PDB file of C-alpha atoms in Angstrom:
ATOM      1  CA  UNK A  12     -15.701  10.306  19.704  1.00  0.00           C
ATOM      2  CA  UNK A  13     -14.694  10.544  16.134  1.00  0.00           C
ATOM      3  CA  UNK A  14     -16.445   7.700  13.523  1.00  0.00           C
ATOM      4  CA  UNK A  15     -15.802   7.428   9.800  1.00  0.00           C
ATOM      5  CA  UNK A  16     -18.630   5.848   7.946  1.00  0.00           C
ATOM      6  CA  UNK A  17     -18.266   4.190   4.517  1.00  0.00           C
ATOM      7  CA  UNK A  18     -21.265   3.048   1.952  1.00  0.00           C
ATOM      8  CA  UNK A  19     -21.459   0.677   0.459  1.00  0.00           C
ATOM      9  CA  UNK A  20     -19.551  -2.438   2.125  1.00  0.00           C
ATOM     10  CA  UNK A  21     -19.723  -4.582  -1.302  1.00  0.00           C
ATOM     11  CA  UNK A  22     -20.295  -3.629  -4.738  1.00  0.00           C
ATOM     12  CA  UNK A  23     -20.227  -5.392  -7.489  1.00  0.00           C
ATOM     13  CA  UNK A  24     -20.616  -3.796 -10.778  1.00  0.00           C
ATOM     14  CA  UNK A  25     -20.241  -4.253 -14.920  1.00  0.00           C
ATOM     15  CA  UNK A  26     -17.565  -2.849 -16.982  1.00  0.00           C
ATOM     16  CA  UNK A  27     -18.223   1.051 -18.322  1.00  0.00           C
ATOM     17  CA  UNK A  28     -20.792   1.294 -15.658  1.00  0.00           C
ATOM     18  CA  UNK A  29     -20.266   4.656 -13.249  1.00  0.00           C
ATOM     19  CA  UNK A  30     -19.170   4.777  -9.463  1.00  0.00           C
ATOM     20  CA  UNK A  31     -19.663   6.742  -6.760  1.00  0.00           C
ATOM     21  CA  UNK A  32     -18.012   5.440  -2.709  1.00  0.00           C
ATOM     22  CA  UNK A  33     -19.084   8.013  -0.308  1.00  0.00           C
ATOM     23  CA  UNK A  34     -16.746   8.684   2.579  1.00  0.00           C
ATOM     24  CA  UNK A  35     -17.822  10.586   5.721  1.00  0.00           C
ATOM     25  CA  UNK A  36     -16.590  11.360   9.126  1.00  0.00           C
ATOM     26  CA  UNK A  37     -18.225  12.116  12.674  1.00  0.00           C
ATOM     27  CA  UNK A  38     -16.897  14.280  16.025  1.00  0.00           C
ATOM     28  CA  UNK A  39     -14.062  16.123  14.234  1.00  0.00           C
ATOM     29  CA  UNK A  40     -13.990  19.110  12.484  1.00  0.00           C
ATOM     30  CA  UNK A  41     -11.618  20.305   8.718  1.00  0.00           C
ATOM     31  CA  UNK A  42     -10.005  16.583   8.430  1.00  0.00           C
ATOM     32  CA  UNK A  43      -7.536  15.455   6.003  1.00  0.00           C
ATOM     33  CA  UNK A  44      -9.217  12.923   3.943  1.00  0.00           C
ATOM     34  CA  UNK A  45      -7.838  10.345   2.080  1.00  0.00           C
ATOM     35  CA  UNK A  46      -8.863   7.196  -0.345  1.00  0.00           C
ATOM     36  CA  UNK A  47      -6.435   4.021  -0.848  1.00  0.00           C
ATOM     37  CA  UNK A  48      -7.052   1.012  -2.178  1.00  0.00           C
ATOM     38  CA  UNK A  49      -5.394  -2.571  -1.330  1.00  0.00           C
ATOM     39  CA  UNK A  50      -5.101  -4.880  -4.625  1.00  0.00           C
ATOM     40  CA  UNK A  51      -3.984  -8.311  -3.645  1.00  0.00           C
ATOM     41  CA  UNK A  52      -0.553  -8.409  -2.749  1.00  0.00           C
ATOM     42  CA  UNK A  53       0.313  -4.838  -3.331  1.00  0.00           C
ATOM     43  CA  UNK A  54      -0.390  -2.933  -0.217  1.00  0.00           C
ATOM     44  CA  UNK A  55      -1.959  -0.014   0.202  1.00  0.00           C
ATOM     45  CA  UNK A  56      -1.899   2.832  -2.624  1.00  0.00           C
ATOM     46  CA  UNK A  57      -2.462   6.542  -1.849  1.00  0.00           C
ATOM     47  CA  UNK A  58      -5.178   7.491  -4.351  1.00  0.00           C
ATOM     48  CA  UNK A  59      -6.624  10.861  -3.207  1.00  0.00           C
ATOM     49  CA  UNK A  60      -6.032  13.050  -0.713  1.00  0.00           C
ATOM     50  CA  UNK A  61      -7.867  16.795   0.350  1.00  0.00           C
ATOM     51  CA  UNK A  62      -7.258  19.189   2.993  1.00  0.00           C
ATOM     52  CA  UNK A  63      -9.701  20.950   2.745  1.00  0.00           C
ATOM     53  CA  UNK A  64     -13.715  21.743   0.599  1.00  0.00           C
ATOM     54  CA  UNK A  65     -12.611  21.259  -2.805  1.00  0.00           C
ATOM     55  CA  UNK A  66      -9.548  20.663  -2.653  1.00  0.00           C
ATOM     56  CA  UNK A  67      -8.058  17.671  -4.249  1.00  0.00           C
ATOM     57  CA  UNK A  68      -4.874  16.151  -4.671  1.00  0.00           C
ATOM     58  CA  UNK A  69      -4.120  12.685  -6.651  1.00  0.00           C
ATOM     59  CA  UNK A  70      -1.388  10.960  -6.669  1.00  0.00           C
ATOM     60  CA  UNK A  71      -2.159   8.446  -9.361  1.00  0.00           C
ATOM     61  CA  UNK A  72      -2.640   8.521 -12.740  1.00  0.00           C
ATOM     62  CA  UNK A  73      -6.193   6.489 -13.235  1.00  0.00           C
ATOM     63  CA  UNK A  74      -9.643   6.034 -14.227  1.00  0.00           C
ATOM     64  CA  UNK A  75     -11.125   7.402 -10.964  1.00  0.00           C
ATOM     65  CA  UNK A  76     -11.821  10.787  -9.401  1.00  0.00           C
ATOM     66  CA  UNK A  77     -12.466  12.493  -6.172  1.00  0.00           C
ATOM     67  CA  UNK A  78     -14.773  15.335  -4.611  1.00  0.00           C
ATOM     68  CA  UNK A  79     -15.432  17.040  -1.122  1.00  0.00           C
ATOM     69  CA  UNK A  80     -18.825  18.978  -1.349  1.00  0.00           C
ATOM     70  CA  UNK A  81     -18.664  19.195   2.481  1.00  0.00           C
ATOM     71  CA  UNK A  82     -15.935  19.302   5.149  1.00  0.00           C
ATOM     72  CA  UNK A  83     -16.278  16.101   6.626  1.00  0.00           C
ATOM     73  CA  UNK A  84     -17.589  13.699   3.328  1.00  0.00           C
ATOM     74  CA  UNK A  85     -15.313  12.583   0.382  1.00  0.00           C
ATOM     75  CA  UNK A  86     -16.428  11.029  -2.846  1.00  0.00           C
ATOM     76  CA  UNK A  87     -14.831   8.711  -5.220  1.00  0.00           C
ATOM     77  CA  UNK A  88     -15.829   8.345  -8.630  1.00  0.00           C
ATOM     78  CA  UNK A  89     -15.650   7.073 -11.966  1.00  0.00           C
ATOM     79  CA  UNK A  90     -17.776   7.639 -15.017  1.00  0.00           C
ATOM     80  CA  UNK A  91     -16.788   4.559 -16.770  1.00  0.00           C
ATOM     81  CA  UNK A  92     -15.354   1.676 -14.419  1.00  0.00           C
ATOM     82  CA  UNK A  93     -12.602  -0.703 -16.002  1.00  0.00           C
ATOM     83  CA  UNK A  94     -11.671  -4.299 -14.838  1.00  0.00           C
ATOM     84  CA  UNK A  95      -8.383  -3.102 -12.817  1.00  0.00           C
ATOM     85  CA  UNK A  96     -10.396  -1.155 -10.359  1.00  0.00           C
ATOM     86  CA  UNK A  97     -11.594  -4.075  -8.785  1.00  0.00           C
ATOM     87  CA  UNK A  98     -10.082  -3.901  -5.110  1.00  0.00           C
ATOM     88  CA  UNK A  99     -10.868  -2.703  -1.390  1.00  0.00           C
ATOM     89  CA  UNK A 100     -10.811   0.964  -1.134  1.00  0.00           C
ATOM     90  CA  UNK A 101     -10.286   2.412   2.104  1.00  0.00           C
ATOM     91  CA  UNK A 102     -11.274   5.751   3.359  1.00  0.00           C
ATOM     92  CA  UNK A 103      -9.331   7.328   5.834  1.00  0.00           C
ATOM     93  CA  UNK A 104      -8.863  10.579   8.118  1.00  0.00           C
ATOM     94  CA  UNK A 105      -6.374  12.558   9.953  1.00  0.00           C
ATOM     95  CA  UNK A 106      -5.860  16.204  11.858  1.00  0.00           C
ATOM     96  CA  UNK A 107      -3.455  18.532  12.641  1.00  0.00           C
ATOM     97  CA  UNK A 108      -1.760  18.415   8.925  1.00  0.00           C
ATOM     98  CA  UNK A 109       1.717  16.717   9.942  1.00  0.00           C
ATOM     99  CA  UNK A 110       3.262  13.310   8.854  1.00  0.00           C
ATOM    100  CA  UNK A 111       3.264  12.059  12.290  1.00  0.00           C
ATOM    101  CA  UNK A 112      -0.339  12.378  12.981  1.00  0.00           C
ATOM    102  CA  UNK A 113      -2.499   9.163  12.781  1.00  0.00           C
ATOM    103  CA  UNK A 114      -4.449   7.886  10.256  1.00  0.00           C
ATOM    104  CA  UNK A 115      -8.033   6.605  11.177  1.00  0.00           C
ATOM    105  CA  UNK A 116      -9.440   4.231   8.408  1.00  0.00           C
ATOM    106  CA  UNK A 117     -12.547   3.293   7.598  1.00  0.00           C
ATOM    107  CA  UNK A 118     -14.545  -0.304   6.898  1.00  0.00           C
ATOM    108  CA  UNK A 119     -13.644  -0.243   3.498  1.00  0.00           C
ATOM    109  CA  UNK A 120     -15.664  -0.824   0.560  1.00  0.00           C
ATOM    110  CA  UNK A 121     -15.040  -4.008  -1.724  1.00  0.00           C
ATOM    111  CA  UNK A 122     -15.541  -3.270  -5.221  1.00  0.00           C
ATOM    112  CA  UNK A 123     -15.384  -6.248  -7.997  1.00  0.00           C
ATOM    113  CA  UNK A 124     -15.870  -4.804 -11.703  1.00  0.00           C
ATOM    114  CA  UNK A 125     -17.624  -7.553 -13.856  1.00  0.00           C
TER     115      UNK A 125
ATOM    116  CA  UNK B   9      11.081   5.742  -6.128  1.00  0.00           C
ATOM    117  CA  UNK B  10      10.652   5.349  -2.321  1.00  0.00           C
ATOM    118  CA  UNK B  11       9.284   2.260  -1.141  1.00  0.00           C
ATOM    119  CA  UNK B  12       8.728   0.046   1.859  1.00  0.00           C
ATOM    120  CA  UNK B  13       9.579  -3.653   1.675  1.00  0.00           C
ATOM    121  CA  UNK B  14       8.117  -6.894   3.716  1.00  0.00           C
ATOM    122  CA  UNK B  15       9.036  -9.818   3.212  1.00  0.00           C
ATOM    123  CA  UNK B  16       7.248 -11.883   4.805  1.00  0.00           C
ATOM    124  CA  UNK B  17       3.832 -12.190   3.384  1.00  0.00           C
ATOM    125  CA  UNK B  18       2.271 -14.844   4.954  1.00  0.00           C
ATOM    126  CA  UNK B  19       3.300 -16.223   8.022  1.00  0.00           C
ATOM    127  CA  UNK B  20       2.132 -19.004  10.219  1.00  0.00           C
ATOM    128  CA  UNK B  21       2.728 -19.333  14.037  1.00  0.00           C
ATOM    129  CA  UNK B  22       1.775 -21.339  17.279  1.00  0.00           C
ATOM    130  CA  UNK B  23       0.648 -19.867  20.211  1.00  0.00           C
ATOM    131  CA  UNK B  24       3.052 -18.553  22.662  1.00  0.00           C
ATOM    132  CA  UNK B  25       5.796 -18.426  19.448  1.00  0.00           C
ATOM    133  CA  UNK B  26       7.919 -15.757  19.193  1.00  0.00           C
ATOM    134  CA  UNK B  27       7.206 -13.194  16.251  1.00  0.00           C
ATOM    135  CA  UNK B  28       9.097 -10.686  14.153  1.00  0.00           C
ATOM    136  CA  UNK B  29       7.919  -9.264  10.919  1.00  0.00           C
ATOM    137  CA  UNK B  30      10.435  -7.413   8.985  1.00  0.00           C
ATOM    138  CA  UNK B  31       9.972  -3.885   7.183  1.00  0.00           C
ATOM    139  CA  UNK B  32      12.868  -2.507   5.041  1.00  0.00           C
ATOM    140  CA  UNK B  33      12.484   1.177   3.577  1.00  0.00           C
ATOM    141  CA  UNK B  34      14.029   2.790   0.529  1.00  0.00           C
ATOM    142  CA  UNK B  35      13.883   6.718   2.208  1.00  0.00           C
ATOM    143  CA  UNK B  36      17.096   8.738   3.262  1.00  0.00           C
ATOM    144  CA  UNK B  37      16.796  10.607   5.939  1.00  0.00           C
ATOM    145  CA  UNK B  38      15.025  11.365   8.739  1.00  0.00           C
ATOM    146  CA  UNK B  39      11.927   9.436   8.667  1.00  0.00           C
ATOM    147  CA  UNK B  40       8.284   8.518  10.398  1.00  0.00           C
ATOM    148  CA  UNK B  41       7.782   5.286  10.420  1.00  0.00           C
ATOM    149  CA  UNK B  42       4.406   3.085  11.546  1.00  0.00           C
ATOM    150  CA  UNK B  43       3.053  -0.351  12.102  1.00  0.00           C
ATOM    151  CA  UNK B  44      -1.248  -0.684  11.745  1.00  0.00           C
ATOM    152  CA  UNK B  45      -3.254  -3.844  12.005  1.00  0.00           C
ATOM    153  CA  UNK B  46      -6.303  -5.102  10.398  1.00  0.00           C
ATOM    154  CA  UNK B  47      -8.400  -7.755  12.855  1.00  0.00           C
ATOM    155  CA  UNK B  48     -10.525  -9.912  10.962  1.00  0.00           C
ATOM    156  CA  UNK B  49     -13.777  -8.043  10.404  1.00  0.00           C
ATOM    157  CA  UNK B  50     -12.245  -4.477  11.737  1.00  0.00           C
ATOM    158  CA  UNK B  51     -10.943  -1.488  10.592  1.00  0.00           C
ATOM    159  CA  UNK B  52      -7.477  -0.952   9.728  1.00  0.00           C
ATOM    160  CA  UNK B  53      -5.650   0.670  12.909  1.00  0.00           C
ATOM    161  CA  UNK B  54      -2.418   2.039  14.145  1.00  0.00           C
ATOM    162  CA  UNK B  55      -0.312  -0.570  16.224  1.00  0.00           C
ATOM    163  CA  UNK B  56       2.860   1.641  17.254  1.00  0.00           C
ATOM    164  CA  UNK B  57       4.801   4.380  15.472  1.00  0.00           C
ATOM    165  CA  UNK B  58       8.424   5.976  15.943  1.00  0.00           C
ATOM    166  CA  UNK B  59       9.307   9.787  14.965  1.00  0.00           C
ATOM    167  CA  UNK B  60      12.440  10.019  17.148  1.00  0.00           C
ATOM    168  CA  UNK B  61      14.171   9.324  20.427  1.00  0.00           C
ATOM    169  CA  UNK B  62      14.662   5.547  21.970  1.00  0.00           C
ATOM    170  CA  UNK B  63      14.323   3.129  18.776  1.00  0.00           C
ATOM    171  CA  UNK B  64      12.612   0.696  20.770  1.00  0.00           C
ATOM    172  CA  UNK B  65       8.981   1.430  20.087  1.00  0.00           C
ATOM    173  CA  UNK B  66       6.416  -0.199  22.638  1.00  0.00           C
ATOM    174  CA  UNK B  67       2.644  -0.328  21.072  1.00  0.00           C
ATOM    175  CA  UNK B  68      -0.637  -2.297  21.794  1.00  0.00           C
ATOM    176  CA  UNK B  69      -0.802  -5.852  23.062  1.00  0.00           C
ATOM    177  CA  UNK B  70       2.588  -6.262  23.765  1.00  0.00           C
ATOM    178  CA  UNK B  71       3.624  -5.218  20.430  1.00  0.00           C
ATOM    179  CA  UNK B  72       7.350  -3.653  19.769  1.00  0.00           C
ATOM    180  CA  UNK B  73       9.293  -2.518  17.110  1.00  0.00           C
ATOM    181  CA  UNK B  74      13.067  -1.084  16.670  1.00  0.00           C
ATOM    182  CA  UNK B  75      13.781   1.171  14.657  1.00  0.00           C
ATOM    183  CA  UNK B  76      17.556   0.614  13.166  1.00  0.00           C
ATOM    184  CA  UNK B  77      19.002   3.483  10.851  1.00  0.00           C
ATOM    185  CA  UNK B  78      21.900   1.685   9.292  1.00  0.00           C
ATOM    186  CA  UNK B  79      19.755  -1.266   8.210  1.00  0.00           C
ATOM    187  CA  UNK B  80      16.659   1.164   7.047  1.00  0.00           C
ATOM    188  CA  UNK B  81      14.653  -1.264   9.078  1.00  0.00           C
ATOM    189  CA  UNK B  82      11.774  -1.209  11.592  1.00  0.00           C
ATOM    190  CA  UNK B  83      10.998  -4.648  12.663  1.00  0.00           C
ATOM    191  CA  UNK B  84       7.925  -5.643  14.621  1.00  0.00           C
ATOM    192  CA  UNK B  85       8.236  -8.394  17.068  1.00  0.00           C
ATOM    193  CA  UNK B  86       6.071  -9.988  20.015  1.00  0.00           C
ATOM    194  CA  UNK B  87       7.546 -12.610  22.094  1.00  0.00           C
ATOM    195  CA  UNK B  88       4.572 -14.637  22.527  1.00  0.00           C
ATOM    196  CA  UNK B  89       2.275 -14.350  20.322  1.00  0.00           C
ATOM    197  CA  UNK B  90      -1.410 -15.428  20.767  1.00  0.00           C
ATOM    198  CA  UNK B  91      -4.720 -16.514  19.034  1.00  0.00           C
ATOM    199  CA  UNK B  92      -6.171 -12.733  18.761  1.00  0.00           C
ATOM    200  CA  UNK B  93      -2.983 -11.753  16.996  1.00  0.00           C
ATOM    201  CA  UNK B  94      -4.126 -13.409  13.463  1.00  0.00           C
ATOM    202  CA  UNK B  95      -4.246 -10.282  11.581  1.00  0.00           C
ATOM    203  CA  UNK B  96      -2.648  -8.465   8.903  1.00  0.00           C
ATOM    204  CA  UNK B  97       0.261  -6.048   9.383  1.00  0.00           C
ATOM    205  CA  UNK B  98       1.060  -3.392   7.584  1.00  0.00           C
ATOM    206  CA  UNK B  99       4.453  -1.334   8.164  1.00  0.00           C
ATOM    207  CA  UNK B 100       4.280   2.290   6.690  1.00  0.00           C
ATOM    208  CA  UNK B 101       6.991   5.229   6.333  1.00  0.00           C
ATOM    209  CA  UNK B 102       6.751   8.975   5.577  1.00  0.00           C
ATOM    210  CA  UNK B 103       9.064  11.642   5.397  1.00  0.00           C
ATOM    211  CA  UNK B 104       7.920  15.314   6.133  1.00  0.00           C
ATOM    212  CA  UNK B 105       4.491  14.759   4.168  1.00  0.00           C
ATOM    213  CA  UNK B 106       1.378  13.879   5.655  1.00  0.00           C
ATOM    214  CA  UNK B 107       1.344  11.042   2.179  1.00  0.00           C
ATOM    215  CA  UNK B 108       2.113   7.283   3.762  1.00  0.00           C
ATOM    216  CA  UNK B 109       3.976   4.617   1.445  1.00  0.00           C
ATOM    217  CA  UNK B 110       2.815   1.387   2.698  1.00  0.00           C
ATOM    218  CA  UNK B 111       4.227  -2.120   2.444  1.00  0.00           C
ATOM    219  CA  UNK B 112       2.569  -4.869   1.120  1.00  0.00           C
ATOM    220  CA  UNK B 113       1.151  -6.230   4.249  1.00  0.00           C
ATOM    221  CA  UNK B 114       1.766  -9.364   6.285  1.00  0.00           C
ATOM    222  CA  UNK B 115      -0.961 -12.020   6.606  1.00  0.00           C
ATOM    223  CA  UNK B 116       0.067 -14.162  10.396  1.00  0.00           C
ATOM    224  CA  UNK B 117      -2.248 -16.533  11.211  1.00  0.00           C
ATOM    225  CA  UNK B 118      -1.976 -18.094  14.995  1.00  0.00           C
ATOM    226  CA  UNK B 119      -3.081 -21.122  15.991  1.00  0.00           C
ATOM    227  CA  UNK B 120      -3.965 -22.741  19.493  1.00  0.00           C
TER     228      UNK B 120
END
């Protein structure tokens, strides 16, 4: 069966300091990936999402950025981390490249910027 | 901009009340549209979802939502609701994309 793993759960870290959420997924193979993140009372937001090795898509304008080195791990970084990117960020994956397919989420990783 | 409304954020019921959480969208026309779930301590996860055909959508746990065009709405509803069902709810709509706008979320807490 499929799993999506994401490290770490909690993070708390300083203003200006870098960032780096690693995303991966078990049992399925060429995924969509995808990052969100839930700020209080806003939802979720569509940050990132790839198709495919390298290949990135964002959707927001922001501080953050995204990689996929391998087929089944996604990375979200930042080189300098800023006091509105505090929030939950959720990893998440999908096949078969339609908008009715399902998206599987991940544990989530709560980030609070000091 | 497209967007998905709920407006209920928080909502507090007894056991065996009856629920509905509304979900207004902002999309013309033909749309996907989804309801997930977050359990305290779990992983997000999809509750029901409606691409086409009867607009009465059965999911998990008794769950159902309708789909009604004219209103752009897809209402969730339960009629008795129980402890397990404190979660959050999250209604969600696409178009021919794989990208998901989601709403805001619903908090329901159920008591005994």
């Amino acid at each position: 069966s499929q799993t999506i793993h994401q490290w770490p759960a909690t993070l708390v870290q300083p203003v200006g300091s870098p960032l780096s959420l690693e995303c991966t997924v078990e049992g399925t193979s060429n995924p969509n990936l995808y990052w969100y993140r839930q700020a209080a009372g806003r939802g979720l937001q569509l940050l990132f999402y790839s198709v495919g090795i390298g290949q990135i898509s964002s959707e927001v304008p922001q501080n953050l950025s995204a990689s996929r080195p391998q087929d089944r791990q996604f990375i979200l970084s930042s080189k300098k981390l800023l006091l509105s990117d505090s929030g939950f960020y959720l990893c998440a994956w999908s096949v078969g490249g339609g908008a009715k397919d399902t998206q599987y989420f991940g544990p989530g990783t709560r980030l609070t910027v000091l | 901009a497209q967007s998905v409304s709920q407006h209920n954020h928080h909502v507090i019921l007894s056991e065996a009340a009856s629920l509905e959480l509304g979900c207004n969208y902002s999309y013309g026309g033909t749309v996907n549209l989804f309801w997930y779930v977050q359990y305290p301590g779990q992983h997000l996860q999809l509750l029901l979802k409606y691409f086409s055909g009867d607009p009465l959508v059965k999911g998990i746990k008794g769950f159902e939502a309708e789909f009604i065009k004219s209103k752009f709405s897809f209402n969730l509803r339960k009629p008795s609701v129980q402890w397990s069902d404190t979660a959050e709810y999250f209604c969600a709509v696409n178009k021919n994309t794989d990208k998901l706008i989601f709403g805001t979320g619903t908090r329901l807490q159920v008591f005994p």
